[in-house]
Amino acid sequence: MEKENSSLVTEFILIGLTDLSELQLPLLFLFLGIYVFTVVGNLGMITLIGLSSHLHNPMYYFLCNLSFIDLCQSTVIIPKMLGNFSSEKNTISYPECITQFYIFAFLTISECHMLAVMAYDRYVAISNPLLYNVLMSNKMCSLLVAGVYALGLVGATSHTGCLLKVFFCEENAINHYFCDLLPLLKLSCSSTYVNEVMALALSTFNILFPTLTIICSYIFIIVSILKIQSNEGRSKAFSTCSSHIAAVGVFFGSLAFMYLQPSSVSSMDQGKVSSVFYTIIVPMLNPLIYSLRNKDVKIAFRKVIGRTF
């Protein structure tokens, strides 16, 4: 019988992070706490930036978009993940699985390029402060953000379009806690060569290009910082940069580990651990790293609290 242009599998089973029963309850409370913290942190940042007029500048405009991406990313992944810890068999229908992957891919690719845009913004602010308002005008900021989301849309559509051509016959247990590309391809009963080439090509572009942009931006930033005469000023600038670089390093490092290696040598168990960093840990840490260490944010927070109470 000829295969029809649709999958034979109607639903998948998400195996989750672990099948050890004694870890289910502790992990449920751990990731529930992380999700609550992530939602409060990122939603709080979006609200604070919206209410504080002196935070209406390019840096916080990009930060607001990053918080929005992180908030959506966590909401797409964690609630379904929590089902793995509270039920014996966590199922997801084929359409829901494809939709989850599409939104995940869109948000992850967008975050890669948003981090690059934020690094470029800091480079312009520190290296060319006199031209900053000209180079980072409202129109330019809007175009950069639109470009970020456009790249996310193109990448997610390309991945999902190829994935829809893959057949799933009998095996339906995904060795992951969400519908990710590589675990899905391992279940396929048809050729996945085109998907793997597409995944490697798009991952290379969406990981290496932003990474190189960030590295170059921070090299110029560090050179500019070294020219600062004040030791206190240099120390403060390096402290801020080091925390940003650490967050970016964890995000891109875990992404590269998952997607920039041949599927023949990749391990899904290691991949699940790596995925936790860029889907769960980094969205939780970003509000802390990019905002709570920032003096302007602390002042804005006190003002908003003062007006409220």
mmCIF file of C-alpha atoms in Angstrom:
data_model
loop_
_atom_site.group_PDB
_atom_site.id
_atom_site.type_symbol
_atom_site.label_atom_id
_atom_site.label_comp_id
_atom_site.label_asym_id
_atom_site.label_seq_id
_atom_site.Cartn_x
_atom_site.Cartn_y
_atom_site.Cartn_z
ATOM 1 C CA MET A 1 0.000 0.000 0.000
ATOM 2 C CA GLU A 2 1.326 3.490 -0.859
ATOM 3 C CA LYS A 3 2.006 5.815 2.004
ATOM 4 C CA GLU A 4 -0.373 8.736 2.084
ATOM 5 C CA ASN A 5 1.013 12.229 2.550
ATOM 6 C CA SER A 6 0.303 12.129 6.297
ATOM 7 C CA SER A 7 1.634 10.473 9.418
ATOM 8 C CA LEU A 8 0.217 7.126 10.540
ATOM 9 C CA VAL A 9 0.848 8.054 14.182
ATOM 10 C CA THR A 10 -1.946 10.119 15.756
ATOM 11 C CA GLU A 11 -0.272 10.805 19.106
ATOM 12 C CA PHE A 12 3.148 10.650 20.740
ATOM 13 C CA ILE A 13 4.272 9.700 24.247
ATOM 14 C CA LEU A 14 6.731 12.089 25.897
ATOM 15 C CA ILE A 15 9.127 10.007 27.999
ATOM 16 C CA GLY A 16 10.392 13.054 29.895
ATOM 17 C CA LEU A 17 13.663 13.732 31.700
ATOM 18 C CA THR A 18 13.763 10.504 33.710
ATOM 19 C CA ASP A 19 11.728 7.375 34.367
ATOM 20 C CA LEU A 20 12.903 7.015 37.977
ATOM 21 C CA SER A 21 9.737 7.161 40.099
ATOM 22 C CA GLU A 22 11.500 8.511 43.193
ATOM 23 C CA LEU A 23 12.587 11.622 41.270
ATOM 24 C CA GLN A 24 9.181 12.501 39.815
ATOM 25 C CA LEU A 25 7.806 14.494 42.759
ATOM 26 C CA PRO A 26 11.027 16.443 43.555
ATOM 27 C CA LEU A 27 11.429 17.333 39.867
ATOM 28 C CA LEU A 28 7.782 18.393 39.654
ATOM 29 C CA PHE A 29 8.224 20.922 42.468
ATOM 30 C CA LEU A 30 11.646 22.027 41.174
ATOM 31 C CA PHE A 31 10.474 22.825 37.653
ATOM 32 C CA LEU A 32 7.172 24.274 38.862
ATOM 33 C CA GLY A 33 9.187 26.676 41.018
ATOM 34 C CA ILE A 34 11.461 27.510 38.085
ATOM 35 C CA TYR A 35 8.432 28.182 35.873
ATOM 36 C CA VAL A 36 6.789 30.481 38.432
ATOM 37 C CA PHE A 37 10.081 32.357 38.910
ATOM 38 C CA THR A 38 10.535 32.654 35.124
ATOM 39 C CA VAL A 39 7.006 33.964 34.549
ATOM 40 C CA VAL A 40 7.211 36.474 37.410
ATOM 41 C CA GLY A 41 10.695 37.655 36.386
ATOM 42 C CA ASN A 42 10.030 38.100 32.668
ATOM 43 C CA LEU A 43 6.473 39.407 33.021
ATOM 44 C CA GLY A 44 7.732 41.763 35.717
ATOM 45 C CA MET A 45 10.435 43.077 33.383
ATOM 46 C CA ILE A 46 7.954 43.671 30.558
ATOM 47 C CA THR A 47 5.584 45.502 32.915
ATOM 48 C CA LEU A 48 8.364 47.553 34.528
ATOM 49 C CA ILE A 49 9.770 48.682 31.176
ATOM 50 C CA GLY A 50 6.291 49.569 29.965
ATOM 51 C CA LEU A 51 5.487 51.651 33.065
ATOM 52 C CA SER A 52 8.863 53.424 33.418
ATOM 53 C CA SER A 53 9.337 56.202 30.869
ATOM 54 C CA HIS A 54 13.076 56.546 31.528
ATOM 55 C CA LEU A 55 13.515 52.903 30.447
ATOM 56 C CA HIS A 56 12.046 53.650 27.027
ATOM 57 C CA ASN A 57 15.325 53.408 25.115
ATOM 58 C CA PRO A 58 16.813 50.855 22.676
ATOM 59 C CA MET A 59 18.544 48.716 25.322
ATOM 60 C CA TYR A 60 15.336 48.114 27.282
ATOM 61 C CA TYR A 61 13.247 47.823 24.125
ATOM 62 C CA PHE A 62 15.387 44.829 23.123
ATOM 63 C CA LEU A 63 15.352 43.514 26.698
ATOM 64 C CA CYS A 64 11.552 43.710 26.721
ATOM 65 C CA ASN A 65 11.434 41.603 23.556
ATOM 66 C CA LEU A 66 13.912 39.111 25.042
ATOM 67 C CA SER A 67 11.720 38.789 28.145
ATOM 68 C CA PHE A 68 8.679 38.233 25.926
ATOM 69 C CA ILE A 69 10.509 35.462 24.027
ATOM 70 C CA ASP A 70 11.682 33.807 27.253
ATOM 71 C CA LEU A 71 8.200 33.994 28.770
ATOM 72 C CA CYS A 72 6.625 32.354 25.721
ATOM 73 C CA GLN A 73 9.423 29.782 25.467
ATOM 74 C CA SER A 74 8.898 28.625 29.051
ATOM 75 C CA THR A 75 5.111 28.524 28.631
ATOM 76 C CA VAL A 76 5.369 26.380 25.511
ATOM 77 C CA ILE A 77 7.744 23.865 27.142
ATOM 78 C CA ILE A 78 7.354 23.634 30.936
ATOM 79 C CA PRO A 79 3.585 23.108 31.528
ATOM 80 C CA LYS A 80 3.570 20.064 29.229
ATOM 81 C CA MET A 81 6.835 18.912 30.808
ATOM 82 C CA LEU A 82 5.238 19.000 34.268
ATOM 83 C CA GLY A 83 2.736 16.442 33.020
ATOM 84 C CA ASN A 84 5.592 13.925 32.818
ATOM 85 C CA PHE A 85 6.092 14.175 36.563
ATOM 86 C CA SER A 86 2.417 13.980 37.533
ATOM 87 C CA SER A 87 1.125 11.213 35.247
ATOM 88 C CA GLU A 88 2.244 7.730 34.253
ATOM 89 C CA LYS A 89 1.921 8.364 30.511
ATOM 90 C CA ASN A 90 2.200 11.879 29.107
ATOM 91 C CA THR A 91 0.713 11.939 25.602
ATOM 92 C CA ILE A 92 0.561 14.694 23.009
ATOM 93 C CA SER A 93 -1.394 14.550 19.749
ATOM 94 C CA TYR A 94 0.389 14.780 16.403
ATOM 95 C CA PRO A 95 -0.984 18.282 15.577
ATOM 96 C CA GLU A 96 -0.132 19.546 19.094
ATOM 97 C CA CYS A 97 3.373 18.106 18.805
ATOM 98 C CA ILE A 98 4.034 19.787 15.456
ATOM 99 C CA THR A 99 2.591 23.070 16.775
ATOM 100 C CA GLN A 100 4.757 22.920 19.902
ATOM 101 C CA PHE A 101 7.861 22.310 17.790
ATOM 102 C CA TYR A 102 6.993 25.168 15.407
ATOM 103 C CA ILE A 103 6.550 27.698 18.229
ATOM 104 C CA PHE A 104 9.663 26.403 20.025
ATOM 105 C CA ALA A 105 11.779 26.709 16.852
ATOM 106 C CA PHE A 106 10.446 30.213 16.141
ATOM 107 C CA LEU A 107 11.215 31.432 19.672
ATOM 108 C CA THR A 108 14.644 29.774 19.936
ATOM 109 C CA ILE A 109 15.868 31.131 16.598
ATOM 110 C CA SER A 110 14.479 34.562 17.484
ATOM 111 C CA GLU A 111 16.323 34.522 20.826
ATOM 112 C CA CYS A 112 19.619 33.663 19.094
ATOM 113 C CA HIS A 113 19.389 36.755 16.908
ATOM 114 C CA MET A 114 17.901 38.959 19.650
ATOM 115 C CA LEU A 115 20.980 38.310 21.796
ATOM 116 C CA ALA A 116 23.166 39.313 18.848
ATOM 117 C CA VAL A 117 21.171 42.531 18.375
ATOM 118 C CA MET A 118 21.506 43.324 22.086
ATOM 119 C CA ALA A 119 25.289 42.809 21.924
ATOM 120 C CA TYR A 120 25.488 45.117 18.888
ATOM 121 C CA ASP A 121 23.416 47.718 20.737
ATOM 122 C CA ARG A 122 25.867 47.665 23.676
ATOM 123 C CA TYR A 123 28.799 47.937 21.259
ATOM 124 C CA VAL A 124 27.324 51.067 19.670
ATOM 125 C CA ALA A 125 26.468 52.561 23.085
ATOM 126 C CA ILE A 126 29.977 52.063 24.487
ATOM 127 C CA SER A 127 32.146 52.516 21.385
ATOM 128 C CA ASN A 128 30.168 55.291 19.636
ATOM 129 C CA PRO A 129 28.179 57.090 22.354
ATOM 130 C CA LEU A 130 27.927 60.362 20.379
ATOM 131 C CA LEU A 131 26.327 58.585 17.402
ATOM 132 C CA TYR A 132 24.206 56.223 19.465
ATOM 133 C CA ASN A 133 20.893 58.070 19.064
ATOM 134 C CA VAL A 134 21.443 58.296 15.310
ATOM 135 C CA LEU A 135 22.568 54.701 14.754
ATOM 136 C CA MET A 136 19.938 53.227 17.090
ATOM 137 C CA SER A 137 16.940 55.354 16.136
ATOM 138 C CA ASN A 138 13.383 54.155 16.770
ATOM 139 C CA LYS A 139 13.079 53.123 13.122
ATOM 140 C CA MET A 140 16.342 51.152 13.209
ATOM 141 C CA CYS A 141 15.340 49.387 16.455
ATOM 142 C CA SER A 142 11.973 48.421 14.975
ATOM 143 C CA LEU A 143 13.660 47.086 11.827
ATOM 144 C CA LEU A 144 16.151 45.045 13.867
ATOM 145 C CA VAL A 145 13.397 43.465 15.974
ATOM 146 C CA ALA A 146 11.283 42.795 12.878
ATOM 147 C CA GLY A 147 14.318 41.154 11.267
ATOM 148 C CA VAL A 148 14.845 38.971 14.340
ATOM 149 C CA TYR A 149 11.267 37.688 14.276
ATOM 150 C CA ALA A 150 11.382 37.272 10.473
ATOM 151 C CA LEU A 151 14.458 35.026 10.770
ATOM 152 C CA GLY A 152 12.677 33.031 13.470
ATOM 153 C CA LEU A 153 9.601 32.660 11.270
ATOM 154 C CA VAL A 154 11.603 31.561 8.212
ATOM 155 C CA GLY A 155 13.657 29.054 10.204
ATOM 156 C CA ALA A 156 10.668 27.550 12.026
ATOM 157 C CA THR A 157 8.628 27.295 8.817
ATOM 158 C CA SER A 158 11.508 25.608 6.975
ATOM 159 C CA HIS A 159 12.078 23.055 9.748
ATOM 160 C CA THR A 160 8.373 22.309 10.182
ATOM 161 C CA GLY A 161 7.716 22.099 6.445
ATOM 162 C CA CYS A 162 10.367 19.386 6.115
ATOM 163 C CA LEU A 163 9.147 17.637 9.273
ATOM 164 C CA LEU A 164 5.597 17.365 7.878
ATOM 165 C CA LYS A 165 6.977 15.225 5.035
ATOM 166 C CA VAL A 166 8.386 12.648 7.465
ATOM 167 C CA PHE A 167 6.372 9.477 8.183
ATOM 168 C CA PHE A 168 5.849 8.052 11.690
ATOM 169 C CA CYS A 169 4.558 4.486 11.486
ATOM 170 C CA GLU A 170 4.481 2.597 14.782
ATOM 171 C CA GLU A 171 7.100 3.957 17.201
ATOM 172 C CA ASN A 172 5.653 6.939 19.023
ATOM 173 C CA ALA A 173 7.666 7.287 22.269
ATOM 174 C CA ILE A 174 9.704 10.515 22.100
ATOM 175 C CA ASN A 175 12.816 10.297 24.268
ATOM 176 C CA HIS A 176 12.473 13.904 25.396
ATOM 177 C CA TYR A 177 10.299 16.199 27.500
ATOM 178 C CA PHE A 178 8.968 18.148 24.507
ATOM 179 C CA CYS A 179 8.606 17.735 20.748
ATOM 180 C CA ASP A 180 12.094 18.578 19.527
ATOM 181 C CA LEU A 181 13.369 17.942 16.010
ATOM 182 C CA LEU A 182 16.117 15.354 16.539
ATOM 183 C CA PRO A 183 14.130 13.055 18.880
ATOM 184 C CA LEU A 184 11.240 13.146 16.390
ATOM 185 C CA LEU A 185 13.487 12.261 13.458
ATOM 186 C CA LYS A 186 14.775 9.207 15.355
ATOM 187 C CA LEU A 187 11.208 7.822 15.323
ATOM 188 C CA SER A 188 10.750 8.224 11.581
ATOM 189 C CA CYS A 189 10.125 5.220 9.346
ATOM 190 C CA SER A 190 11.081 7.212 6.231
ATOM 191 C CA SER A 191 14.272 8.913 5.069
ATOM 192 C CA THR A 192 15.328 11.915 7.181
ATOM 193 C CA TYR A 193 18.391 12.908 5.137
ATOM 194 C CA VAL A 194 16.865 16.184 3.905
ATOM 195 C CA ASN A 195 15.722 17.056 7.433
ATOM 196 C CA GLU A 196 19.163 16.412 8.904
ATOM 197 C CA VAL A 197 20.896 18.511 6.230
ATOM 198 C CA MET A 198 18.349 21.299 6.733
ATOM 199 C CA ALA A 199 18.773 21.108 10.524
ATOM 200 C CA LEU A 200 22.567 21.292 10.312
ATOM 201 C CA ALA A 201 22.533 24.157 7.773
ATOM 202 C CA LEU A 202 19.985 26.292 9.640
ATOM 203 C CA SER A 203 21.513 25.528 13.041
ATOM 204 C CA THR A 204 24.946 26.526 11.769
ATOM 205 C CA PHE A 205 23.600 29.860 10.524
ATOM 206 C CA ASN A 206 21.371 30.583 13.522
ATOM 207 C CA ILE A 207 24.025 29.655 16.097
ATOM 208 C CA LEU A 208 27.371 30.595 14.534
ATOM 209 C CA PHE A 209 26.314 33.915 12.938
ATOM 210 C CA PRO A 210 24.871 35.400 16.167
ATOM 211 C CA THR A 211 27.799 33.948 18.159
ATOM 212 C CA LEU A 212 30.353 35.640 15.894
ATOM 213 C CA THR A 213 28.388 38.897 16.076
ATOM 214 C CA ILE A 214 28.353 38.730 19.878
ATOM 215 C CA ILE A 215 32.062 37.847 20.110
ATOM 216 C CA CYS A 216 33.077 40.696 17.782
ATOM 217 C CA SER A 217 30.831 43.157 19.628
ATOM 218 C CA TYR A 218 32.260 42.218 23.006
ATOM 219 C CA ILE A 219 35.841 42.375 21.745
ATOM 220 C CA PHE A 220 35.256 46.000 20.720
ATOM 221 C CA ILE A 221 33.401 46.631 23.984
ATOM 222 C CA ILE A 222 36.315 45.279 26.046
ATOM 223 C CA VAL A 223 38.783 47.394 24.068
ATOM 224 C CA SER A 224 36.655 50.456 24.835
ATOM 225 C CA ILE A 225 36.402 49.494 28.507
ATOM 226 C CA LEU A 226 40.189 49.219 28.782
ATOM 227 C CA LYS A 227 40.396 52.862 27.725
ATOM 228 C CA ILE A 228 38.341 53.926 30.758
ATOM 229 C CA GLN A 229 40.629 55.756 33.189
ATOM 230 C CA SER A 230 38.711 54.939 36.364
ATOM 231 C CA ASN A 231 39.444 51.540 37.915
ATOM 232 C CA GLU A 232 35.958 51.522 39.437
ATOM 233 C CA GLY A 233 34.379 52.234 36.055
ATOM 234 C CA ARG A 234 36.376 49.451 34.404
ATOM 235 C CA SER A 235 35.507 46.993 37.175
ATOM 236 C CA LYS A 236 31.777 47.789 36.936
ATOM 237 C CA ALA A 237 31.775 47.492 33.140
ATOM 238 C CA PHE A 238 33.659 44.168 33.224
ATOM 239 C CA SER A 239 31.291 42.819 35.887
ATOM 240 C CA THR A 240 28.259 43.568 33.722
ATOM 241 C CA CYS A 241 29.894 42.189 30.561
ATOM 242 C CA SER A 242 31.043 38.991 32.269
ATOM 243 C CA SER A 243 27.508 38.156 33.450
ATOM 244 C CA HIS A 244 26.102 38.804 29.958
ATOM 245 C CA ILE A 245 28.799 36.663 28.339
ATOM 246 C CA ALA A 246 28.159 33.848 30.841
ATOM 247 C CA ALA A 247 24.436 33.758 29.997
ATOM 248 C CA VAL A 248 25.115 33.899 26.252
ATOM 249 C CA GLY A 249 27.781 31.195 26.581
ATOM 250 C CA VAL A 250 25.424 28.794 28.380
ATOM 251 C CA PHE A 251 22.634 29.430 25.849
ATOM 252 C CA PHE A 252 24.697 29.019 22.671
ATOM 253 C CA GLY A 253 26.926 26.312 24.136
ATOM 254 C CA SER A 254 23.991 24.060 25.003
ATOM 255 C CA LEU A 255 22.354 24.760 21.628
ATOM 256 C CA ALA A 256 25.555 23.899 19.771
ATOM 257 C CA PHE A 257 25.956 20.674 21.766
ATOM 258 C CA MET A 258 22.450 19.608 20.759
ATOM 259 C CA TYR A 259 22.327 20.647 17.105
ATOM 260 C CA LEU A 260 25.857 21.040 15.740
ATOM 261 C CA GLN A 261 26.889 17.393 15.846
ATOM 262 C CA PRO A 262 26.001 14.472 13.560
ATOM 263 C CA SER A 263 22.915 12.547 14.641
ATOM 264 C CA SER A 264 24.964 9.331 14.530
ATOM 265 C CA VAL A 265 27.089 10.450 17.500
ATOM 266 C CA SER A 266 24.482 12.408 19.452
ATOM 267 C CA SER A 267 22.921 10.975 22.606
ATOM 268 C CA MET A 268 19.325 11.820 23.422
ATOM 269 C CA ASP A 269 19.927 11.466 27.161
ATOM 270 C CA GLN A 270 22.774 13.981 27.007
ATOM 271 C CA GLY A 271 20.690 16.096 24.650
ATOM 272 C CA LYS A 272 17.840 16.275 27.170
ATOM 273 C CA VAL A 273 20.190 17.614 29.834
ATOM 274 C CA SER A 274 21.621 20.129 27.359
ATOM 275 C CA SER A 275 18.096 21.210 26.353
ATOM 276 C CA VAL A 276 17.239 22.054 29.961
ATOM 277 C CA PHE A 277 19.751 24.905 29.843
ATOM 278 C CA TYR A 278 18.472 26.745 26.753
ATOM 279 C CA THR A 279 14.759 26.012 27.258
ATOM 280 C CA ILE A 280 14.439 26.398 31.050
ATOM 281 C CA ILE A 281 17.530 27.676 32.894
ATOM 282 C CA VAL A 282 18.502 30.601 30.638
ATOM 283 C CA PRO A 283 14.933 32.058 30.435
ATOM 284 C CA MET A 284 14.897 32.001 34.243
ATOM 285 C CA LEU A 285 18.340 33.639 34.585
ATOM 286 C CA ASN A 286 17.976 36.358 31.931
ATOM 287 C CA PRO A 287 15.825 38.715 34.075
ATOM 288 C CA LEU A 288 18.413 38.436 36.863
ATOM 289 C CA ILE A 289 21.456 38.920 34.655
ATOM 290 C CA TYR A 290 20.152 41.669 32.389
ATOM 291 C CA SER A 291 18.035 43.613 34.839
ATOM 292 C CA LEU A 292 18.326 43.068 38.574
ATOM 293 C CA ARG A 293 22.049 43.880 38.428
ATOM 294 C CA ASN A 294 21.131 47.119 36.638
ATOM 295 C CA LYS A 295 20.925 50.360 38.614
ATOM 296 C CA ASP A 296 18.308 51.921 36.301
ATOM 297 C CA VAL A 297 16.001 48.929 36.745
ATOM 298 C CA LYS A 298 16.303 49.064 40.533
ATOM 299 C CA ILE A 299 15.412 52.776 40.521
ATOM 300 C CA ALA A 300 12.448 52.157 38.206
ATOM 301 C CA PHE A 301 11.278 49.296 40.429
ATOM 302 C CA ARG A 302 11.346 51.503 43.558
ATOM 303 C CA LYS A 303 9.406 54.238 41.737
ATOM 304 C CA VAL A 304 6.727 51.827 40.516
ATOM 305 C CA ILE A 305 6.387 50.269 43.971
ATOM 306 C CA GLY A 306 6.230 53.766 45.492
ATOM 307 C CA ARG A 307 3.428 54.823 43.141
ATOM 308 C CA THR A 308 1.535 51.575 43.779
ATOM 309 C CA PHE A 309 1.697 51.723 47.572
#
